[in-house]
Amino acid sequence: MIRIKKYHIVTICFYLFYSITYAQHEYEEMSFSELESIIIHTENHFNSLGRASRIMTIETVIDVSEKFNPKQKYYLKAHSYNALGKVYYTNKDYEEAIKNYKIAELFIKELDGYPELSIDINNNIALVYINGFNKPKKALRRIKHIYENSNDLNEKSQHVLALNLANIYIRTKNYKKAYDLLEKCKKYFINNQQDISKLATTYASYGEYYYRFRQYSNAIKYYELAATITEKNQLFRQAMTIYKKYEDLLVKIGREDKAYAILKKYTKHHQTALDIEKQEAHQYKKQLTVSEEKNTVETKKAKQSKTISIFTVSLLLLCLIFFCFFIYNHRKIKTLGQSLALRNKELKISKEKSDHLAAVKTKFISTVSHELRTPLYGVVGLSSILMERITDKENHKFIKLMKFSADHLLNLINDVLQVTKMESYEIHLDKSSYDLKNLADDIKNSFEYQAEKNGNTLHLNLDPDIPNQLIGDAVRLSQIFINLISNANKFTKNGNIWLNFINPVITDNEVEITFEIKDDGRGIPLDKQELIFDKFSQANSKDHTTGTGLGLHIVKNLVNLHGGEIKINSSPGKGSTFYFTISFEIDKKNEAINKENNTKNCISLNTKDYNVLIVEDNKINQIVTQNILKSKEYHSEIADNGLIAIEMVKKKRYDLILMDLNMPKMGGMESTKIIREFDPHIPIIALTASDTQDTIKAILHPDSGFSDFMRKPYKNEEFFKKIELNLNTSISKAS
């Protein structure tokens, strides 16, 4: 074993440090274009330069690139890492190759205006996937993506990409697409003789294409064409590749005699290529020696000790290569790893913040919904009771105005909460059976008072061919009509409003219905028609009509949620028509059942015989609910919370329970589940001022124990319908 003395190691390290410093200092004096030329020169002379020399040159350029502006720096780094990837790729070190190509890709993504380099990087990554890791599908995704986005490239680059894509299609057995691309490439490269090597590659790809189809005569024909071109143009390396594939084909089909002749040609070209590369390497080394002699300050001393200098430089160069490669590579990987770890940490923190904010927003919506609607329930309910009891005209007028203001405030609150829920993606369409005609009648009846106040007449036209029983979200559909009719009534005086359900198209179990809400009011100017669906927007900024400008925005979102598109036909002075088309599922199975239920629902109730338990902690709401029930002669009792309700139901029989959800000591959800343990049949209707998706989902869950639910505040007609329906259902079960 050879022993190296300590002073030899010190000398080597000194020369190593001096060489690195000198090379970097020399590059630091260069301009951006000069450094770019060095990278291109290194790429074009892979066979002339040693592997270590190439790595050292490229890594020095990477270090020096820090002095330029961000755009130039990122470009040099992207180009350099791409070149490093090619070095490792040629040496079949595919792991290092893909790592450097991916770093190059990160830098090129920060830039605009370098499509050629971006395409080259992506193409190189694809080549590693297919030739290094045998993952043709991954390579196909890369090449296909860059080919489909290659409009900015020149025609030649586009056809080179097409040729690469064709070869991958052959590997992935997508022969039809491969053949189409090869035809396109052949036509182009035949007419562009300066790209003769690509024409040879195209013919070789044809050979492989026909080889895989077992059309061996065609495969031989195209391999011969490709080989002839490479021979004629002295493309020895390319000729070697073609002859190797040609030989494999001949061996497969049993033509060993001709295969031997092709093998001899392969060997000949291999030797020729090696000789040419040696000659190029020798010539490059001579040029490098001349350049060093001209630029070195110590030229005279170098000539005097030529042998020693050559030995020393060679030794130092070898040490420099390994030292720089391992240290620099380690440093870059460590930096990249730290950067990725930091970015992942930031993304994780951002996601946690986003999730937290979403939860806070949902909680806020639920709280605001409950806190605003609870007192409004008292105002709306008490005003309704007073309207029935007070006969004095002047006081009745004041109560009527108070109820109108309360209803208006409730509509505004509902609009704001509705938009907030839409932006939080909390709205989903329910699927339940309902009667469309009843829905239309209810909407018309609820608006007749408001329409009459403006001197308007409300018309309902429902095509008789439309099936009555549909499956969908009746509540959301009603919201669409309510907002549109309210909007029409607002801008129409002493006129007409039409609610038209027309043009049914029935296919199998579905029906497509066109809805029109039409008025003969003042109309909307053409330049304002697109703006009215935006949030807080109104057709006229000087308009003094009341409203938040949210109604039509909500309509647009709800129609889109149903899979339709709201459209408008309007002109000033001639009225407006809002129309949209929605598909519904027809509820054929339950039509008979619903008819039977409707008959049962018509059973006349002697309300004096029924006792209702009101579970409510709010004193005002207790008074309101009890007096509304009293107006129909229902008997009722009060429980201040869920615990009291449980004890009362155990001791006494009630016909129906109205259960609030949010109460002290025990809420409605928990108390309902306990009541169901000893009384599974009594109807329990949930009364809630919250309408968040989670709350409604919890109420409708089969294990919740609730028979039905209502949102507060509610209309008295709707309230009594719910009670009668559940009492009738209870009678039906008992019978």
XYZ file of C-alpha atoms in Angstrom:
735
model
C 0.000 0.000 0.000
C 1.259 3.471 -0.910
C 1.550 5.839 2.058
C 0.891 9.535 1.466
C 2.765 11.876 3.797
C 0.944 14.699 5.596
C 2.695 17.480 3.680
C 1.525 15.910 0.373
C -2.099 16.111 1.570
C -1.610 19.725 2.646
C -0.114 20.560 -0.756
C -3.034 18.922 -2.602
C -5.600 20.811 -0.483
C -3.777 24.089 -1.109
C -3.784 23.575 -4.888
C -7.399 22.413 -4.716
C -8.470 25.608 -2.935
C -6.390 27.722 -5.311
C -7.924 26.090 -8.429
C -11.495 26.521 -7.179
C -10.869 30.134 -6.245
C -9.143 30.904 -9.541
C -11.888 29.279 -11.667
C -14.667 31.025 -9.754
C -12.837 34.372 -9.899
C -12.428 33.982 -13.673
C -16.159 33.231 -14.134
C -17.198 36.129 -11.882
C -15.717 38.521 -14.431
C -17.964 37.128 -17.189
C -21.248 38.599 -18.421
C -24.627 36.844 -18.469
C -24.348 35.957 -22.181
C -20.806 34.580 -21.714
C -21.939 32.266 -18.909
C -24.876 31.147 -21.039
C -22.414 30.333 -23.852
C -20.319 28.243 -21.435
C -23.379 26.139 -20.508
C -24.296 25.638 -24.180
C -20.662 24.778 -25.048
C -20.558 22.227 -22.203
C -23.789 20.619 -23.459
C -22.527 20.474 -27.064
C -19.156 18.840 -26.156
C -20.230 16.094 -23.762
C -17.987 13.612 -25.553
C -14.969 15.913 -25.588
C -15.106 16.996 -21.926
C -14.670 14.616 -19.027
C -17.609 13.987 -16.704
C -15.896 15.599 -13.717
C -14.848 18.645 -15.762
C -18.433 19.142 -16.950
C -19.821 18.971 -13.398
C -17.205 21.405 -12.056
C -17.869 23.914 -14.873
C -21.658 23.837 -14.463
C -21.582 24.080 -10.655
C -19.222 27.073 -10.852
C -21.725 28.808 -13.169
C -24.490 28.079 -10.629
C -22.481 29.781 -7.859
C -21.561 32.798 -9.979
C -25.188 33.276 -11.163
C -26.071 34.751 -7.731
C -24.649 38.146 -8.794
C -27.334 38.726 -11.472
C -30.918 39.976 -11.181
C -33.572 37.358 -10.254
C -34.704 36.694 -13.838
C -31.154 36.122 -15.155
C -30.185 34.152 -12.046
C -33.179 31.793 -12.333
C -32.547 31.297 -16.050
C -28.853 30.403 -15.544
C -29.729 28.021 -12.712
C -32.525 26.367 -14.676
C -30.194 25.948 -17.692
C -27.313 24.698 -15.488
C -29.323 22.125 -13.542
C -30.796 20.911 -16.823
C -27.240 20.457 -18.146
C -26.239 18.618 -14.936
C -29.188 16.291 -15.427
C -27.929 15.496 -18.941
C -24.466 14.642 -17.528
C -25.937 12.117 -15.112
C -28.378 10.827 -17.728
C -25.563 10.010 -20.195
C -23.839 8.081 -17.387
C -27.119 6.260 -16.604
C -27.263 7.746 -13.089
C -31.008 8.263 -13.393
C -31.684 9.136 -9.741
C -29.289 12.105 -9.881
C -30.537 13.021 -13.341
C -34.202 13.288 -12.273
C -33.210 15.228 -9.136
C -31.395 17.906 -11.154
C -34.117 18.084 -13.809
C -36.720 18.660 -11.068
C -34.630 21.510 -9.579
C -34.344 23.024 -13.061
C -38.123 22.756 -13.384
C -38.631 24.678 -10.114
C -36.521 27.580 -11.386
C -38.044 27.697 -14.900
C -41.564 27.886 -13.376
C -40.569 31.244 -11.886
C -39.897 32.638 -15.384
C -41.910 33.672 -18.411
C -40.693 33.791 -21.996
C -38.391 30.734 -22.198
C -40.623 28.068 -23.769
C -37.720 26.248 -25.494
C -35.861 25.629 -22.214
C -39.073 24.688 -20.381
C -39.931 22.150 -23.104
C -36.389 20.723 -23.032
C -36.521 20.210 -19.249
C -39.917 18.480 -19.387
C -38.764 16.375 -22.343
C -35.634 15.297 -20.423
C -37.745 14.310 -17.392
C -39.922 12.202 -19.683
C -36.837 10.468 -21.144
C -35.656 9.543 -17.630
C -39.081 8.083 -16.813
C -39.213 5.956 -19.940
C -35.542 4.912 -20.353
C -34.362 5.044 -16.732
C -37.316 3.913 -14.652
C -39.415 2.142 -17.324
C -42.473 4.254 -16.543
C -43.876 5.042 -20.003
C -47.205 6.290 -18.614
C -45.489 8.977 -16.554
C -43.367 9.920 -19.553
C -46.496 10.036 -21.717
C -48.232 12.488 -19.356
C -45.209 14.798 -19.468
C -44.667 14.737 -23.225
C -48.391 14.912 -24.008
C -48.818 17.945 -21.752
C -45.915 19.911 -23.229
C -46.895 18.901 -26.783
C -50.437 20.169 -26.278
C -49.065 23.462 -24.882
C -46.326 23.967 -27.479
C -47.995 26.655 -29.590
C -45.256 29.166 -28.709
C -42.518 26.886 -30.117
C -41.174 27.022 -33.636
C -42.283 24.387 -36.131
C -39.110 22.312 -35.811
C -39.367 22.035 -32.006
C -43.035 21.050 -32.282
C -42.187 18.198 -34.659
C -39.280 17.020 -32.457
C -41.757 16.842 -29.567
C -44.243 15.021 -31.794
C -41.545 12.467 -32.669
C -40.760 11.865 -28.967
C -44.480 11.513 -28.234
C -44.876 9.009 -31.081
C -42.066 6.836 -29.651
C -43.751 6.857 -26.225
C -47.097 5.943 -27.795
C -45.344 2.954 -29.417
C -43.997 1.897 -26.011
C -47.478 2.274 -24.454
C -49.122 0.349 -27.385
C -51.176 3.339 -28.548
C -50.274 2.593 -32.151
C -52.975 4.644 -33.890
C -51.818 7.908 -32.311
C -48.172 6.934 -32.852
C -48.744 6.333 -36.581
C -50.551 9.689 -37.044
C -47.682 11.573 -35.410
C -45.043 9.678 -37.426
C -46.830 10.562 -40.670
C -46.813 14.207 -39.642
C -43.098 14.110 -38.722
C -42.092 12.276 -41.901
C -43.773 14.882 -44.077
C -42.020 17.721 -42.241
C -38.487 16.261 -42.029
C -38.483 15.131 -45.685
C -39.054 18.759 -46.662
C -36.394 20.044 -44.213
C -33.154 18.295 -45.100
C -31.164 20.264 -42.495
C -32.859 17.990 -39.903
C -31.775 14.812 -41.674
C -30.936 13.052 -38.389
C -34.540 13.495 -37.231
C -35.754 11.970 -40.511
C -33.546 8.950 -39.783
C -35.041 8.737 -36.282
C -38.541 8.927 -37.804
C -37.795 6.017 -40.161
C -36.311 4.018 -37.269
C -39.521 4.654 -35.289
C -41.517 3.373 -38.281
C -39.324 0.263 -38.141
C -40.147 -0.288 -34.480
C -43.844 0.410 -35.181
C -44.044 -2.274 -37.881
C -41.824 -4.605 -35.815
C -44.412 -4.555 -33.007
C -47.194 -5.206 -35.559
C -45.153 -8.150 -36.938
C -45.100 -6.593 -40.385
C -41.429 -7.509 -40.690
C -40.978 -6.617 -44.362
C -42.102 -3.029 -43.683
C -39.939 -2.887 -40.543
C -36.857 -4.017 -42.549
C -37.658 -1.449 -45.260
C -37.710 1.462 -42.788
C -34.640 0.284 -40.850
C -32.789 0.162 -44.193
C -33.941 3.709 -45.033
C -32.842 4.987 -41.611
C -29.458 3.225 -41.845
C -28.842 4.593 -45.368
C -29.426 8.175 -44.189
C -27.056 7.829 -41.214
C -24.378 6.175 -43.387
C -24.639 8.853 -46.039
C -24.421 11.702 -43.500
C -21.774 10.077 -41.267
C -24.061 9.976 -38.220
C -22.138 7.091 -36.694
C -23.624 7.095 -33.189
C -27.138 7.178 -34.592
C -26.245 4.465 -37.074
C -25.114 2.243 -34.175
C -28.510 2.568 -32.453
C -30.421 1.797 -35.662
C -28.223 -1.206 -36.553
C -28.682 -2.624 -33.028
C -32.528 -2.501 -33.367
C -32.232 -3.846 -36.923
C -30.094 -6.756 -35.697
C -32.613 -7.612 -32.928
C -35.373 -7.779 -35.574
C -33.355 -10.066 -37.877
C -32.463 -12.433 -35.012
C -36.144 -12.626 -34.011
C -37.296 -13.621 -37.493
C -34.460 -16.139 -37.943
C -32.274 -14.193 -40.419
C -28.993 -14.919 -38.582
C -26.892 -14.520 -41.734
C -28.054 -10.985 -42.378
C -28.033 -10.233 -38.639
C -24.308 -11.073 -38.563
C -23.657 -8.626 -41.419
C -25.590 -5.904 -39.586
C -23.644 -6.675 -36.393
C -20.386 -6.100 -38.302
C -21.666 -2.708 -39.466
C -22.638 -1.893 -35.889
C -19.119 -2.764 -34.658
C -17.561 -0.728 -37.469
C -19.582 2.367 -36.659
C -18.935 1.948 -32.966
C -15.203 2.038 -33.577
C -15.551 4.975 -35.980
C -17.562 6.935 -33.414
C -14.950 6.242 -30.744
C -12.136 7.385 -33.028
C -13.960 10.629 -33.883
C -14.688 11.334 -30.224
C -11.046 10.687 -29.318
C -9.977 13.055 -32.060
C -12.412 15.722 -30.808
C -11.230 15.222 -27.248
C -7.587 15.547 -28.341
C -8.364 18.712 -30.310
C -10.310 20.212 -27.387
C -7.462 19.439 -24.979
C -5.023 21.126 -27.332
C -7.236 24.227 -27.460
C -7.581 24.170 -23.681
C -3.757 23.926 -23.253
C -3.194 26.880 -25.617
C -5.836 28.932 -23.780
C -4.281 28.186 -20.399
C -0.820 29.123 -21.638
C -2.127 32.507 -22.881
C -4.082 33.391 -19.721
C -1.727 32.090 -17.016
C 0.535 34.588 -15.275
C 3.064 31.847 -14.552
C 3.463 30.705 -18.201
C 7.269 30.766 -18.141
C 7.479 28.751 -14.923
C 4.944 26.262 -16.319
C 7.093 25.693 -19.425
C 10.184 25.076 -17.294
C 8.441 22.437 -15.207
C 5.998 21.072 -17.736
C 6.036 17.474 -16.533
C 5.536 18.411 -12.895
C 2.748 20.849 -13.765
C 0.867 18.309 -15.874
C 1.068 15.747 -13.097
C 0.070 18.269 -10.430
C -2.795 19.743 -12.454
C -4.115 16.283 -13.266
C -3.981 15.232 -9.633
C -5.551 18.475 -8.445
C -8.256 18.272 -11.108
C -9.170 14.772 -10.009
C -9.335 15.789 -6.340
C -11.212 18.957 -7.216
C -13.862 17.037 -9.117
C -14.664 14.670 -6.266
C -14.369 17.319 -3.586
C -16.585 19.863 -5.381
C -19.090 17.269 -6.489
C -19.765 15.790 -3.051
C -19.568 19.005 -1.035
C -21.586 21.133 -3.434
C -24.138 18.416 -4.125
C -24.611 17.849 -0.411
C -25.020 21.573 0.189
C -27.585 22.000 -2.590
C -29.643 18.987 -1.511
C -29.606 20.185 2.084
C -30.706 23.695 1.063
C -33.454 22.344 -1.173
C -34.608 19.973 1.560
C -34.767 22.803 4.107
C -36.688 24.973 1.647
C -39.232 22.227 0.930
C -39.614 21.452 4.637
C -40.218 25.135 5.385
C -42.765 25.416 2.578
C -44.586 22.290 3.784
C -44.664 23.720 7.303
C -46.087 27.026 6.038
C -48.752 25.203 4.011
C -49.705 23.118 7.042
C -50.023 26.232 9.226
C -52.084 27.991 6.515
C -54.415 24.967 6.236
C -54.894 24.848 10.019
C -55.688 28.578 10.068
C -58.119 28.166 7.162
C -59.894 25.244 8.868
C -60.089 27.207 12.114
C -61.514 30.290 10.360
C -64.078 28.118 8.544
C -65.175 26.589 11.853
C -65.373 30.035 13.483
C -67.392 31.353 10.515
C -69.851 28.442 10.720
C -70.213 28.963 14.475
C -70.751 32.683 13.901
C -73.448 32.060 11.272
C -75.254 29.638 13.610
C -75.060 32.061 16.555
C -76.156 35.111 14.550
C -78.982 33.136 12.947
C -80.272 32.039 16.341
C -79.762 35.342 18.162
C -81.451 37.444 15.451
C -84.365 35.145 14.695
C -85.275 34.401 18.338
C -86.353 37.991 19.251
C -87.887 38.408 15.782
C -90.054 35.376 16.497
C -91.497 37.294 19.436
C -92.074 40.481 17.423
C -93.668 38.726 14.434
C -95.753 36.411 16.605
C -97.043 39.070 18.993
C -97.876 41.445 16.127
C -99.866 38.652 14.425
C -101.808 38.009 17.646
C -102.478 41.713 18.198
C -103.709 42.109 14.614
C -106.396 39.511 15.318
C -107.380 40.950 18.719
C -107.341 44.721 18.101
C -110.357 45.998 16.217
C -109.679 49.723 16.589
C -108.802 50.881 13.048
C -106.020 53.324 13.963
C -104.257 50.931 16.353
C -104.787 48.054 13.931
C -103.029 50.132 11.279
C -100.031 50.669 13.596
C -99.838 46.957 14.447
C -100.019 46.135 10.753
C -97.088 48.500 10.042
C -95.099 46.923 12.886
C -95.657 43.429 11.486
C -94.706 44.597 7.993
C -91.444 46.091 9.363
C -90.692 42.905 11.314
C -91.308 40.730 8.231
C -89.118 43.040 6.145
C -86.301 42.857 8.727
C -86.596 39.067 8.783
C -86.270 38.924 4.972
C -83.136 41.092 5.088
C -81.558 38.871 7.766
C -82.442 35.737 5.780
C -80.852 37.203 2.629
C -77.565 38.081 4.379
C -77.320 34.671 6.091
C -78.220 32.911 2.827
C -75.358 34.612 0.939
C -72.924 33.862 3.778
C -73.868 30.172 3.696
C -73.461 30.071 -0.092
C -69.955 31.511 0.168
C -69.131 28.885 2.824
C -70.418 26.081 0.508
C -72.884 25.047 3.239
C -75.934 24.790 0.976
C -76.829 21.393 -0.478
C -80.074 20.425 -2.160
C -82.362 18.078 -0.221
C -84.195 15.275 -1.997
C -87.755 14.797 -0.809
C -91.151 14.345 -2.419
C -93.472 17.346 -2.730
C -96.553 18.516 -4.649
C -95.568 21.227 -7.147
C -99.147 22.526 -7.540
C -99.549 22.953 -3.780
C -96.178 24.701 -3.682
C -97.248 27.123 -6.441
C -100.613 27.808 -4.756
C -98.937 28.506 -1.403
C -96.505 30.977 -2.996
C -99.315 32.762 -4.851
C -101.491 32.999 -1.725
C -98.631 34.304 0.416
C -97.984 37.180 -2.009
C -101.565 38.259 -2.739
C -101.626 40.775 0.131
C -98.352 42.426 -0.922
C -99.429 42.478 -4.575
C -102.752 44.119 -3.746
C -100.974 46.797 -1.704
C -99.167 47.908 -4.912
C -102.341 47.562 -6.984
C -100.967 44.463 -8.748
C -102.727 41.263 -9.817
C -100.835 37.973 -9.380
C -101.552 35.247 -11.997
C -100.544 31.567 -11.755
C -100.330 29.468 -14.945
C -99.373 25.810 -14.450
C -99.225 23.552 -17.518
C -101.577 20.578 -16.880
C -99.023 18.145 -18.377
C -96.569 18.848 -15.547
C -96.547 15.963 -13.015
C -97.683 17.067 -9.549
C -95.435 14.848 -7.491
C -91.697 15.665 -7.842
C -88.531 14.893 -5.920
C -86.274 17.794 -4.993
C -85.703 20.659 -2.584
C -89.040 22.462 -2.251
C -87.632 25.019 0.228
C -84.826 26.204 -2.087
C -87.186 26.246 -5.092
C -89.649 28.371 -3.110
C -86.847 30.801 -2.245
C -86.217 31.362 -5.956
C -89.875 32.208 -6.670
C -90.283 34.318 -3.520
C -87.268 36.499 -4.373
C -88.308 36.919 -8.018
C -91.971 37.715 -7.232
C -90.893 40.110 -4.466
C -88.566 41.826 -6.946
C -91.329 42.068 -9.586
C -93.831 43.432 -7.068
C -91.329 46.034 -5.886
C -90.919 47.571 -9.344
C -94.497 47.157 -10.642
C -97.338 49.493 -9.731
C -101.015 48.877 -10.715
C -99.954 46.127 -13.093
C -99.744 42.348 -13.466
C -97.317 39.663 -12.319
C -97.343 36.190 -13.864
C -95.904 33.020 -12.334
C -95.741 30.567 -15.269
C -94.783 26.846 -15.081
C -94.641 25.824 -18.767
C -93.149 23.653 -21.551
C -92.669 20.344 -19.691
C -90.372 17.844 -21.448
C -90.812 14.364 -19.937
C -88.214 11.605 -20.478
C -88.383 8.379 -18.448
C -88.479 9.426 -14.768
C -87.490 13.055 -15.321
C -89.294 16.226 -16.335
C -87.693 19.451 -17.550
C -89.792 22.523 -16.653
C -89.387 26.137 -17.765
C -90.304 28.743 -15.126
C -91.167 32.364 -15.939
C -91.715 35.252 -13.540
C -93.081 38.042 -15.711
C -94.283 41.571 -14.981
C -95.409 44.644 -16.921
C -93.512 47.060 -14.679
C -90.915 49.653 -15.538
C -88.295 47.200 -16.950
C -84.485 47.132 -16.744
C -82.039 48.891 -19.138
C -79.868 46.569 -21.258
C -76.575 47.855 -19.794
C -77.773 47.030 -16.253
C -79.078 43.518 -16.904
C -75.798 41.718 -16.220
C -75.074 43.744 -13.068
C -78.326 43.043 -11.224
C -77.218 39.495 -10.297
C -74.117 40.790 -8.451
C -74.083 41.156 -4.676
C -75.422 44.479 -3.309
C -76.244 45.622 -6.842
C -79.394 47.404 -8.014
C -80.446 48.454 -11.500
C -80.390 52.123 -10.518
C -77.955 53.421 -7.912
C -80.352 56.358 -7.334
C -83.214 53.955 -6.692
C -84.904 54.608 -3.370
C -86.728 51.281 -3.190
C -85.883 49.181 -0.162
C -83.634 46.143 -0.354
C -80.080 44.914 0.121
C -79.445 44.027 -3.506
C -78.984 40.377 -2.479
C -82.247 38.842 -3.742
C -81.270 38.286 -7.392
C -77.747 37.210 -6.381
C -79.326 34.493 -4.216
C -81.662 33.526 -7.077
C -78.752 33.114 -9.497
C -76.837 30.876 -7.070
C -79.862 28.727 -6.231
C -80.779 28.263 -9.913
C -77.153 27.261 -10.619
C -77.319 24.839 -7.674
C -80.330 23.193 -9.391
C -78.292 22.883 -12.620
C -80.070 25.733 -14.462
C -79.177 29.228 -15.650
C -81.249 32.344 -14.924
C -81.901 34.591 -17.942
C -83.693 37.912 -18.423
C -85.647 39.572 -21.206
C -86.452 43.189 -20.419
C -86.641 46.714 -21.784
C -87.540 50.024 -20.058
C -91.271 50.690 -19.878
C -92.224 47.205 -21.166
C -91.674 45.025 -18.118
C -89.303 42.139 -17.372
C -89.314 38.370 -17.753
C -86.950 36.220 -15.690
C -86.857 32.622 -16.899
C -84.893 29.408 -16.321
C -85.206 25.666 -16.963
C -84.646 22.945 -14.333
C -84.911 19.138 -14.448
C -86.696 17.203 -11.693
C -87.137 13.539 -10.843
C -90.778 12.421 -11.024
C -92.005 10.637 -7.875
C -94.151 7.957 -9.552
C -93.891 5.399 -6.750
C -95.271 7.623 -3.994
C -98.064 9.269 -6.008
C -100.741 6.884 -4.698
C -99.378 7.110 -1.153
C -99.404 10.906 -1.283
C -103.020 10.922 -2.512
C -103.944 8.708 0.424
C -102.044 10.951 2.847
C -103.715 14.031 1.378
C -107.074 12.409 2.050
C -106.030 11.661 5.605
C -104.697 15.179 6.050
C -108.181 16.456 5.270
C -109.512 14.778 8.431
C -111.132 17.532 10.422
C -109.550 17.935 13.862
C -111.412 18.949 16.966
C -108.559 21.087 18.279
C -110.116 21.389 21.762
C -109.333 17.700 22.297
C -105.567 18.103 21.832
C -102.983 19.087 24.419
C -99.612 20.396 23.186
C -96.427 20.631 25.270
C -94.304 23.717 24.458
C -90.656 23.186 25.472
C -89.121 26.679 25.360
C -86.878 28.697 27.710
C -87.562 32.158 26.222
C -90.508 33.752 28.081
C -91.633 35.898 25.140
C -91.549 32.925 22.783
C -93.581 30.933 25.325
C -96.293 33.613 25.295
C -96.248 33.863 21.488
C -96.460 30.123 20.818
C -99.107 29.539 23.494
C -101.310 32.363 22.192
C -100.961 31.228 18.562
C -102.143 27.755 19.640
C -104.945 29.298 21.693
C -106.214 31.098 18.559
C -107.100 27.636 17.169
C -108.371 26.432 20.594
C -105.463 24.024 21.235
C -104.666 23.383 24.899
C -100.984 23.842 25.771
C -98.551 23.658 28.671
C -95.032 25.055 29.119
C -91.720 23.336 30.010
C -88.755 25.688 30.550
C -86.111 23.144 29.479
C -85.541 19.572 28.372
C -85.271 18.080 31.881
C -88.645 19.483 32.931
C -90.171 18.253 29.650
C -89.027 14.671 30.307
C -90.667 14.629 33.759
C -93.898 16.153 32.410
C -94.162 13.599 29.556
C -93.599 10.735 32.028
C -96.444 11.945 34.265
C -98.989 13.054 31.650
C -100.036 12.177 28.096
C -99.546 14.869 25.437
C -100.691 14.716 21.814
C -97.725 16.662 20.388
C -94.500 18.326 21.580
C -93.017 21.568 20.175
C -89.319 21.285 21.110
C -86.831 24.188 21.096
C -83.177 23.109 20.594
C -81.039 25.571 22.564
C -82.041 25.577 26.251
C -80.228 25.630 29.613
C -79.661 22.453 31.658
C -80.735 20.187 28.777
C -81.298 21.038 25.088
C -83.930 19.708 22.724
C -81.693 17.138 20.972
C -80.808 15.272 24.176
C -84.273 15.445 25.758
C -85.957 14.149 22.560
C -83.729 11.047 22.531
C -84.609 10.328 26.180
C -88.371 10.788 25.560
C -88.139 8.335 22.631
C -86.879 5.653 25.038
C -90.266 5.456 26.764
C -92.609 7.042 24.157
C -91.676 6.228 20.542
C -94.978 7.445 18.991
C -95.683 11.004 20.203
C -95.044 13.580 17.409
C -92.124 15.884 18.293
C -91.583 18.954 16.095
C -88.240 20.771 16.422
C -88.514 24.573 16.524
C -85.172 26.229 15.751
C -83.975 29.714 14.921
C -80.817 28.228 13.373
C -80.760 26.851 9.826
C -77.115 25.867 9.372
C -76.542 22.698 7.390
C -75.203 20.825 10.450
C -78.270 21.703 12.559
C -80.787 20.649 9.895
C -78.812 17.455 9.167
C -78.834 16.580 12.891
C -82.619 17.123 13.115
C -83.363 15.040 9.995
C -81.100 12.156 11.070
C -83.174 8.968 11.639
C -81.749 8.609 15.180
C -82.615 12.182 16.253
C -86.174 11.222 17.284
C -87.828 14.260 15.699
C -90.942 13.825 13.570
C -90.580 17.166 11.783
C -89.029 20.633 12.160
C -89.831 24.324 11.600
C -87.600 27.388 11.369
C -88.469 30.369 13.569
C -90.061 32.797 12.810
C -92.737 31.015 10.792
C -96.094 31.875 9.262
C -99.124 30.839 11.281
C -100.675 28.974 8.323
C -97.512 26.907 7.878
C -97.336 26.325 11.648
C -100.865 24.902 11.869
C -100.401 22.796 8.727
C -97.368 21.119 10.298
C -99.250 20.439 13.537
C -102.323 19.030 11.744
C -100.167 16.857 9.469
C -98.301 15.306 12.417
C -101.457 14.840 14.468
C -103.162 13.129 11.508
C -100.097 10.901 11.020
C -100.269 9.995 14.699
C -103.996 9.156 14.377
C -103.241 6.997 11.310
C -100.578 5.034 13.178
C -102.839 4.556 16.180
C -105.647 3.243 14.014
